[in-house]
Amino acid sequence: MMKLSMTSSLRSKLVTALLLAPAGLFFVFLLLVPLAVVLLFSFGERAPAGGYVPAFTLQNYMDLPARGKAFFNTLTLAPLGTLLTALFAFPMAYFLAVRTSPKWRIALLILVMAPFWTSQLLRYYAWMIILGNKGLPSWLAMVGLTDVRIINTPWAVLIGAVYGYLPLMVPPIYVSLEKLDKRLLEASADLGATPTRTFLQVTLPLALPGVATGSMLVFILLMGDYILPQFLGGGKVFFIGNALVDLFLQSRNWPFGAAVSVALVAIMFVTIYFYMRFVLSKSDTRRAALV
């Protein structure tokens, strides 16, 4: 009997290993190995003609302040863009999940995702026209607001971030709100809570996992974005992605570019870890209070 139990347990572990093997291999060879190569390159030196020469030096990390402007822009505009995207996405997701009848939800969700059906380049080209001198500024000039400049500014980058990443933020929040037990809202109202208090103490805490997931997706993509600041920033609003393109493809300083990449990955990992830990702990606390 014990031998049969051990055989069954071994078979179960073998099946689990086989199921996890494809994802495990994908994770190792397409994530860990490239990261290890980049880490190795970050300690090397630039070859005279550009590229990589094996060495062991920390000079590349000492030179990181030389790209301080790119780090500053990324570490300010990426979180701010994520926050603005969440602020715009939450009312949309709430309307779809709570206020919309079931027969219209699928159609409206498809409309939310519709921008992804076109090329990102085309969408940013369209925003270049809208925010350019012959677009929105010229319309504002007609009502007396002259000398308004939007394109090639941080504001243009934030507008593009909200528009470009809104379809990624809405679905996770929608999924969290769709699972919301409407009886909790009714109970809160019966106990005399105002709609604002019900939202802050019931709806928002239960939606935090969706907000955290959507924010993580948008933040990670914004931190490494190249096209958005290149098009709407016009070369005046640099992100780390723009600095990496310059280092790897133009100046061909691969070791320094690798050091910048490692610093970016480290910043993203630490930021996301503490953010997710904070948000999920708050969500668990609120859930426990509700129960």
mmCIF file of C-alpha atoms in Angstrom:
data_model
loop_
_atom_site.group_PDB
_atom_site.id
_atom_site.type_symbol
_atom_site.label_atom_id
_atom_site.label_comp_id
_atom_site.label_asym_id
_atom_site.label_seq_id
_atom_site.Cartn_x
_atom_site.Cartn_y
_atom_site.Cartn_z
ATOM 1 C CA MET A 1 0.000 0.000 0.000
ATOM 2 C CA MET A 2 2.840 2.376 0.917
ATOM 3 C CA LYS A 3 4.676 1.442 -2.294
ATOM 4 C CA LEU A 4 1.571 2.247 -4.345
ATOM 5 C CA SER A 5 1.233 5.589 -2.593
ATOM 6 C CA MET A 6 4.881 6.450 -3.311
ATOM 7 C CA THR A 7 4.446 5.474 -6.978
ATOM 8 C CA SER A 8 1.355 7.667 -7.273
ATOM 9 C CA SER A 9 3.179 10.591 -5.626
ATOM 10 C CA LEU A 10 6.183 10.151 -7.933
ATOM 11 C CA ARG A 11 3.920 10.016 -10.977
ATOM 12 C CA SER A 12 2.147 13.202 -9.847
ATOM 13 C CA LYS A 13 5.455 15.024 -9.408
ATOM 14 C CA LEU A 14 6.625 13.827 -12.819
ATOM 15 C CA VAL A 15 3.447 15.081 -14.496
ATOM 16 C CA THR A 16 3.807 18.424 -12.725
ATOM 17 C CA ALA A 17 7.435 18.701 -13.851
ATOM 18 C CA LEU A 18 6.512 17.926 -17.454
ATOM 19 C CA LEU A 19 3.761 20.534 -17.414
ATOM 20 C CA LEU A 20 6.092 23.165 -15.968
ATOM 21 C CA ALA A 21 9.038 22.289 -18.213
ATOM 22 C CA PRO A 22 8.049 24.431 -21.268
ATOM 23 C CA ALA A 23 7.429 27.527 -19.159
ATOM 24 C CA GLY A 24 10.562 26.828 -17.118
ATOM 25 C CA LEU A 25 12.742 26.514 -20.226
ATOM 26 C CA PHE A 26 11.180 29.655 -21.661
ATOM 27 C CA PHE A 27 11.920 31.516 -18.418
ATOM 28 C CA VAL A 28 15.531 30.310 -18.247
ATOM 29 C CA PHE A 29 16.629 30.758 -21.865
ATOM 30 C CA LEU A 30 14.622 33.864 -22.779
ATOM 31 C CA LEU A 31 14.869 35.768 -19.493
ATOM 32 C CA LEU A 32 17.565 34.569 -17.103
ATOM 33 C CA VAL A 33 20.244 33.810 -19.700
ATOM 34 C CA PRO A 34 19.895 37.190 -21.488
ATOM 35 C CA LEU A 35 19.960 38.958 -18.110
ATOM 36 C CA ALA A 36 23.118 37.056 -17.186
ATOM 37 C CA VAL A 37 24.740 38.078 -20.484
ATOM 38 C CA VAL A 38 23.802 41.737 -19.947
ATOM 39 C CA LEU A 39 25.173 41.568 -16.393
ATOM 40 C CA LEU A 40 28.442 40.098 -17.706
ATOM 41 C CA PHE A 41 28.724 42.805 -20.361
ATOM 42 C CA SER A 42 28.172 45.525 -17.760
ATOM 43 C CA PHE A 43 31.564 44.743 -16.185
ATOM 44 C CA GLY A 44 33.411 44.850 -19.512
ATOM 45 C CA GLU A 45 35.010 47.663 -21.477
ATOM 46 C CA ARG A 46 34.226 49.320 -24.780
ATOM 47 C CA ALA A 47 36.335 48.100 -27.681
ATOM 48 C CA PRO A 48 38.247 50.786 -29.639
ATOM 49 C CA ALA A 49 35.861 50.387 -32.600
ATOM 50 C CA GLY A 50 32.832 49.918 -30.362
ATOM 51 C CA GLY A 51 31.332 46.813 -28.873
ATOM 52 C CA TYR A 52 32.550 44.740 -25.948
ATOM 53 C CA VAL A 53 35.949 43.711 -24.603
ATOM 54 C CA PRO A 54 36.073 41.228 -21.688
ATOM 55 C CA ALA A 55 37.220 42.877 -18.467
ATOM 56 C CA PHE A 56 36.160 43.424 -14.889
ATOM 57 C CA THR A 57 35.548 47.047 -13.998
ATOM 58 C CA LEU A 58 32.958 49.012 -12.057
ATOM 59 C CA GLN A 59 33.556 52.152 -14.091
ATOM 60 C CA ASN A 60 30.379 51.661 -16.116
ATOM 61 C CA TYR A 61 28.311 51.818 -12.934
ATOM 62 C CA MET A 62 30.296 54.833 -11.735
ATOM 63 C CA ASP A 63 29.352 56.589 -14.986
ATOM 64 C CA LEU A 64 25.599 56.101 -14.510
ATOM 65 C CA PRO A 65 25.077 59.741 -13.387
ATOM 66 C CA ALA A 66 26.039 60.754 -16.938
ATOM 67 C CA ARG A 67 22.595 59.479 -17.950
ATOM 68 C CA GLY A 68 20.924 61.070 -14.955
ATOM 69 C CA LYS A 69 18.501 63.091 -17.080
ATOM 70 C CA ALA A 70 17.136 59.949 -18.731
ATOM 71 C CA PHE A 71 16.779 58.255 -15.335
ATOM 72 C CA PHE A 72 15.061 61.326 -13.873
ATOM 73 C CA ASN A 73 12.574 61.596 -16.749
ATOM 74 C CA THR A 74 11.792 57.892 -16.613
ATOM 75 C CA LEU A 75 11.440 57.718 -12.834
ATOM 76 C CA THR A 76 9.102 60.726 -12.765
ATOM 77 C CA LEU A 77 7.029 60.429 -15.936
ATOM 78 C CA ALA A 78 6.585 56.633 -15.864
ATOM 79 C CA PRO A 79 5.013 56.534 -12.359
ATOM 80 C CA LEU A 80 3.010 59.691 -13.099
ATOM 81 C CA GLY A 81 1.800 58.241 -16.395
ATOM 82 C CA THR A 82 0.826 55.034 -14.602
ATOM 83 C CA LEU A 83 -1.102 56.987 -11.974
ATOM 84 C CA LEU A 84 -2.955 59.068 -14.567
ATOM 85 C CA THR A 85 -3.784 55.947 -16.571
ATOM 86 C CA ALA A 86 -5.230 54.306 -13.454
ATOM 87 C CA LEU A 87 -7.288 57.425 -12.663
ATOM 88 C CA PHE A 88 -8.788 57.425 -16.153
ATOM 89 C CA ALA A 89 -9.217 53.653 -16.311
ATOM 90 C CA PHE A 90 -11.015 53.173 -12.985
ATOM 91 C CA PRO A 91 -14.236 55.070 -13.883
ATOM 92 C CA MET A 92 -14.371 53.256 -17.218
ATOM 93 C CA ALA A 93 -13.918 49.853 -15.589
ATOM 94 C CA TYR A 94 -16.433 50.717 -12.852
ATOM 95 C CA PHE A 95 -19.026 51.779 -15.421
ATOM 96 C CA LEU A 96 -18.503 48.603 -17.446
ATOM 97 C CA ALA A 97 -18.608 46.268 -14.449
ATOM 98 C CA VAL A 98 -21.287 47.860 -12.268
ATOM 99 C CA ARG A 99 -23.432 50.218 -14.327
ATOM 100 C CA THR A 100 -23.559 48.579 -17.757
ATOM 101 C CA SER A 101 -26.080 45.872 -18.577
ATOM 102 C CA PRO A 102 -24.534 42.461 -19.354
ATOM 103 C CA LYS A 103 -25.622 42.519 -22.998
ATOM 104 C CA TRP A 104 -23.543 45.655 -23.677
ATOM 105 C CA ARG A 105 -20.411 44.799 -21.684
ATOM 106 C CA ILE A 106 -18.676 42.693 -24.326
ATOM 107 C CA ALA A 107 -19.240 45.294 -27.047
ATOM 108 C CA LEU A 108 -17.932 48.112 -24.847
ATOM 109 C CA LEU A 109 -14.903 46.067 -23.777
ATOM 110 C CA ILE A 110 -14.108 45.464 -27.439
ATOM 111 C CA LEU A 111 -14.262 49.217 -28.029
ATOM 112 C CA VAL A 112 -11.834 49.765 -25.150
ATOM 113 C CA MET A 113 -9.384 47.325 -26.744
ATOM 114 C CA ALA A 114 -9.961 48.672 -30.282
ATOM 115 C CA PRO A 115 -6.881 50.975 -30.284
ATOM 116 C CA PHE A 116 -4.667 47.880 -30.109
ATOM 117 C CA TRP A 117 -5.990 46.852 -33.524
ATOM 118 C CA THR A 118 -3.876 49.550 -35.156
ATOM 119 C CA SER A 119 -0.129 50.063 -35.114
ATOM 120 C CA GLN A 120 1.327 51.921 -32.171
ATOM 121 C CA LEU A 121 3.386 53.989 -34.601
ATOM 122 C CA LEU A 122 0.269 55.154 -36.438
ATOM 123 C CA ARG A 123 -1.436 56.121 -33.201
ATOM 124 C CA TYR A 124 1.538 58.188 -32.034
ATOM 125 C CA TYR A 125 1.811 59.790 -35.468
ATOM 126 C CA ALA A 126 -1.823 60.819 -35.102
ATOM 127 C CA TRP A 127 -1.084 62.349 -31.703
ATOM 128 C CA MET A 128 1.877 64.223 -33.185
ATOM 129 C CA ILE A 129 -0.572 65.902 -35.562
ATOM 130 C CA ILE A 130 -3.182 66.531 -32.853
ATOM 131 C CA LEU A 131 -0.674 68.039 -30.406
ATOM 132 C CA GLY A 132 1.432 69.774 -33.071
ATOM 133 C CA ASN A 133 1.275 73.455 -33.952
ATOM 134 C CA LYS A 134 -1.485 72.896 -36.518
ATOM 135 C CA GLY A 135 -3.566 70.805 -34.148
ATOM 136 C CA LEU A 136 -4.753 71.567 -30.632
ATOM 137 C CA PRO A 137 -2.587 74.718 -30.142
ATOM 138 C CA SER A 138 -4.086 76.301 -33.278
ATOM 139 C CA TRP A 139 -7.589 75.524 -32.016
ATOM 140 C CA LEU A 140 -6.779 77.103 -28.659
ATOM 141 C CA ALA A 141 -5.415 80.167 -30.461
ATOM 142 C CA MET A 142 -8.867 80.702 -31.974
ATOM 143 C CA VAL A 143 -10.272 81.300 -28.487
ATOM 144 C CA GLY A 144 -7.442 83.598 -27.428
ATOM 145 C CA LEU A 145 -4.984 81.105 -25.874
ATOM 146 C CA THR A 146 -1.858 81.813 -27.895
ATOM 147 C CA ASP A 147 1.699 80.480 -27.617
ATOM 148 C CA VAL A 148 0.490 77.125 -26.282
ATOM 149 C CA ARG A 149 3.062 74.411 -26.917
ATOM 150 C CA ILE A 150 2.271 70.780 -26.172
ATOM 151 C CA ILE A 151 4.288 68.596 -28.540
ATOM 152 C CA ASN A 152 7.868 67.772 -27.486
ATOM 153 C CA THR A 153 7.056 68.377 -23.823
ATOM 154 C CA PRO A 154 6.515 66.069 -20.836
ATOM 155 C CA TRP A 155 2.782 66.814 -21.103
ATOM 156 C CA ALA A 156 2.677 65.317 -24.579
ATOM 157 C CA VAL A 157 4.421 62.197 -23.297
ATOM 158 C CA LEU A 158 1.899 61.861 -20.450
ATOM 159 C CA ILE A 159 -1.033 62.271 -22.842
ATOM 160 C CA GLY A 160 0.421 59.580 -25.091
ATOM 161 C CA ALA A 161 1.030 57.317 -22.106
ATOM 162 C CA VAL A 162 -2.578 57.555 -20.923
ATOM 163 C CA TYR A 163 -3.953 56.980 -24.412
ATOM 164 C CA GLY A 164 -1.507 54.226 -25.331
ATOM 165 C CA TYR A 165 -1.744 52.155 -22.168
ATOM 166 C CA LEU A 166 -5.366 52.709 -21.111
ATOM 167 C CA PRO A 167 -6.507 49.440 -22.779
ATOM 168 C CA LEU A 168 -4.024 47.555 -20.594
ATOM 169 C CA MET A 169 -5.268 49.129 -17.383
ATOM 170 C CA VAL A 170 -9.026 48.765 -17.844
ATOM 171 C CA PRO A 171 -9.402 44.932 -18.102
ATOM 172 C CA PRO A 172 -7.667 43.995 -14.783
ATOM 173 C CA ILE A 173 -9.701 46.588 -12.883
ATOM 174 C CA TYR A 174 -12.852 45.464 -14.671
ATOM 175 C CA VAL A 175 -12.252 41.839 -13.641
ATOM 176 C CA SER A 176 -11.859 42.849 -9.987
ATOM 177 C CA LEU A 177 -14.977 45.013 -10.019
ATOM 178 C CA GLU A 178 -17.037 42.410 -11.868
ATOM 179 C CA LYS A 179 -16.519 40.050 -8.924
ATOM 180 C CA LEU A 180 -17.739 42.705 -6.505
ATOM 181 C CA ASP A 181 -20.633 41.444 -4.397
ATOM 182 C CA LYS A 182 -23.385 44.012 -4.885
ATOM 183 C CA ARG A 183 -24.836 43.024 -1.508
ATOM 184 C CA LEU A 184 -21.848 44.709 0.154
ATOM 185 C CA LEU A 185 -22.803 47.999 -1.493
ATOM 186 C CA GLU A 186 -26.411 47.584 -0.391
ATOM 187 C CA ALA A 187 -25.348 46.739 3.155
ATOM 188 C CA SER A 188 -23.109 49.797 3.277
ATOM 189 C CA ALA A 189 -25.979 52.009 2.145
ATOM 190 C CA ASP A 190 -28.351 50.412 4.666
ATOM 191 C CA LEU A 191 -25.865 51.193 7.439
ATOM 192 C CA GLY A 192 -25.974 54.869 6.517
ATOM 193 C CA ALA A 193 -22.729 55.197 4.567
ATOM 194 C CA THR A 194 -22.602 57.869 1.893
ATOM 195 C CA PRO A 195 -21.761 56.838 -1.688
ATOM 196 C CA THR A 196 -18.280 58.366 -1.287
ATOM 197 C CA ARG A 197 -17.618 56.454 1.911
ATOM 198 C CA THR A 198 -18.924 53.239 0.354
ATOM 199 C CA PHE A 199 -16.581 53.711 -2.586
ATOM 200 C CA LEU A 200 -13.537 54.400 -0.399
ATOM 201 C CA GLN A 201 -14.184 51.667 2.159
ATOM 202 C CA VAL A 202 -15.777 48.912 0.063
ATOM 203 C CA THR A 203 -15.383 49.294 -3.693
ATOM 204 C CA LEU A 204 -11.833 50.623 -3.910
ATOM 205 C CA PRO A 205 -10.229 48.131 -1.477
ATOM 206 C CA LEU A 206 -11.801 45.181 -3.280
ATOM 207 C CA ALA A 207 -10.589 46.546 -6.621
ATOM 208 C CA LEU A 208 -6.987 47.061 -5.445
ATOM 209 C CA PRO A 209 -5.683 43.730 -6.848
ATOM 210 C CA GLY A 210 -6.892 44.750 -10.301
ATOM 211 C CA VAL A 211 -5.429 48.222 -9.916
ATOM 212 C CA ALA A 212 -2.124 46.694 -8.809
ATOM 213 C CA THR A 213 -2.026 44.293 -11.768
ATOM 214 C CA GLY A 214 -2.876 46.971 -14.318
ATOM 215 C CA SER A 215 -0.418 49.426 -12.784
ATOM 216 C CA MET A 216 2.335 46.840 -12.873
ATOM 217 C CA LEU A 217 1.727 46.118 -16.565
ATOM 218 C CA VAL A 218 1.676 49.805 -17.515
ATOM 219 C CA PHE A 219 4.623 50.771 -15.305
ATOM 220 C CA ILE A 220 6.892 48.039 -16.668
ATOM 221 C CA LEU A 221 6.140 48.950 -20.281
ATOM 222 C CA LEU A 222 6.473 52.694 -19.664
ATOM 223 C CA MET A 223 9.828 52.297 -17.935
ATOM 224 C CA GLY A 224 11.315 50.691 -21.025
ATOM 225 C CA ASP A 225 9.350 52.608 -23.662
ATOM 226 C CA TYR A 226 11.303 54.081 -26.568
ATOM 227 C CA ILE A 227 8.712 55.012 -29.182
ATOM 228 C CA LEU A 228 6.517 57.220 -26.968
ATOM 229 C CA PRO A 229 9.212 59.708 -25.825
ATOM 230 C CA GLN A 230 10.864 59.569 -29.252
ATOM 231 C CA PHE A 231 7.698 60.598 -31.089
ATOM 232 C CA LEU A 232 5.869 62.857 -28.630
ATOM 233 C CA GLY A 233 8.968 63.987 -26.757
ATOM 234 C CA GLY A 234 10.748 64.884 -29.997
ATOM 235 C CA GLY A 235 14.197 64.065 -28.668
ATOM 236 C CA LYS A 236 13.775 66.582 -25.840
ATOM 237 C CA VAL A 237 12.197 64.210 -23.324
ATOM 238 C CA PHE A 238 14.587 61.270 -23.008
ATOM 239 C CA PHE A 239 13.687 57.991 -21.351
ATOM 240 C CA ILE A 240 16.131 55.250 -20.451
ATOM 241 C CA GLY A 241 14.972 53.382 -23.547
ATOM 242 C CA ASN A 242 16.205 56.263 -25.708
ATOM 243 C CA ALA A 243 19.536 56.242 -23.865
ATOM 244 C CA LEU A 244 19.914 52.501 -24.487
ATOM 245 C CA VAL A 245 19.276 52.900 -28.215
ATOM 246 C CA ASP A 246 21.945 55.606 -28.309
ATOM 247 C CA LEU A 247 24.468 53.542 -26.355
ATOM 248 C CA PHE A 248 23.997 50.269 -28.226
ATOM 249 C CA LEU A 249 23.338 51.444 -31.788
ATOM 250 C CA GLN A 250 25.037 54.842 -32.130
ATOM 251 C CA SER A 251 27.956 55.197 -29.725
ATOM 252 C CA ARG A 252 28.268 51.390 -29.563
ATOM 253 C CA ASN A 253 29.258 51.492 -25.913
ATOM 254 C CA TRP A 254 27.803 48.091 -25.069
ATOM 255 C CA PRO A 255 29.261 47.743 -21.537
ATOM 256 C CA PHE A 256 27.882 51.114 -20.434
ATOM 257 C CA GLY A 257 24.544 50.322 -22.093
ATOM 258 C CA ALA A 258 24.498 46.994 -20.247
ATOM 259 C CA ALA A 259 25.155 48.785 -16.943
ATOM 260 C CA VAL A 260 22.254 51.162 -17.636
ATOM 261 C CA SER A 261 20.058 48.146 -18.424
ATOM 262 C CA VAL A 262 21.021 46.394 -15.194
ATOM 263 C CA ALA A 263 20.281 49.561 -13.218
ATOM 264 C CA LEU A 264 16.889 49.846 -14.934
ATOM 265 C CA VAL A 265 15.988 46.221 -14.145
ATOM 266 C CA ALA A 266 17.091 46.645 -10.510
ATOM 267 C CA ILE A 267 15.013 49.824 -10.088
ATOM 268 C CA MET A 268 11.964 48.202 -11.641
ATOM 269 C CA PHE A 269 12.297 45.071 -9.501
ATOM 270 C CA VAL A 270 12.616 46.986 -6.217
ATOM 271 C CA THR A 271 9.819 49.423 -7.090
ATOM 272 C CA ILE A 272 7.366 46.745 -8.196
ATOM 273 C CA TYR A 273 8.171 44.514 -5.215
ATOM 274 C CA PHE A 274 7.415 47.172 -2.618
ATOM 275 C CA TYR A 275 4.430 48.528 -4.556
ATOM 276 C CA MET A 276 2.792 45.123 -4.892
ATOM 277 C CA ARG A 277 3.546 44.287 -1.278
ATOM 278 C CA PHE A 278 1.979 47.539 -0.087
ATOM 279 C CA VAL A 279 -1.107 47.324 -2.296
ATOM 280 C CA LEU A 280 -1.836 43.665 -1.602
ATOM 281 C CA SER A 281 -1.338 44.096 2.139
ATOM 282 C CA LYS A 282 -3.833 46.962 2.104
ATOM 283 C CA SER A 283 -6.239 44.830 0.102
ATOM 284 C CA ASP A 284 -5.945 41.910 2.537
ATOM 285 C CA THR A 285 -6.485 44.250 5.494
ATOM 286 C CA ARG A 286 -9.631 45.691 3.948
ATOM 287 C CA ARG A 287 -10.957 42.250 3.045
ATOM 288 C CA ALA A 288 -10.408 41.048 6.599
ATOM 289 C CA ALA A 289 -12.208 44.122 7.947
ATOM 290 C CA LEU A 290 -15.149 43.519 5.641
ATOM 291 C CA VAL A 291 -15.410 39.888 6.691
#
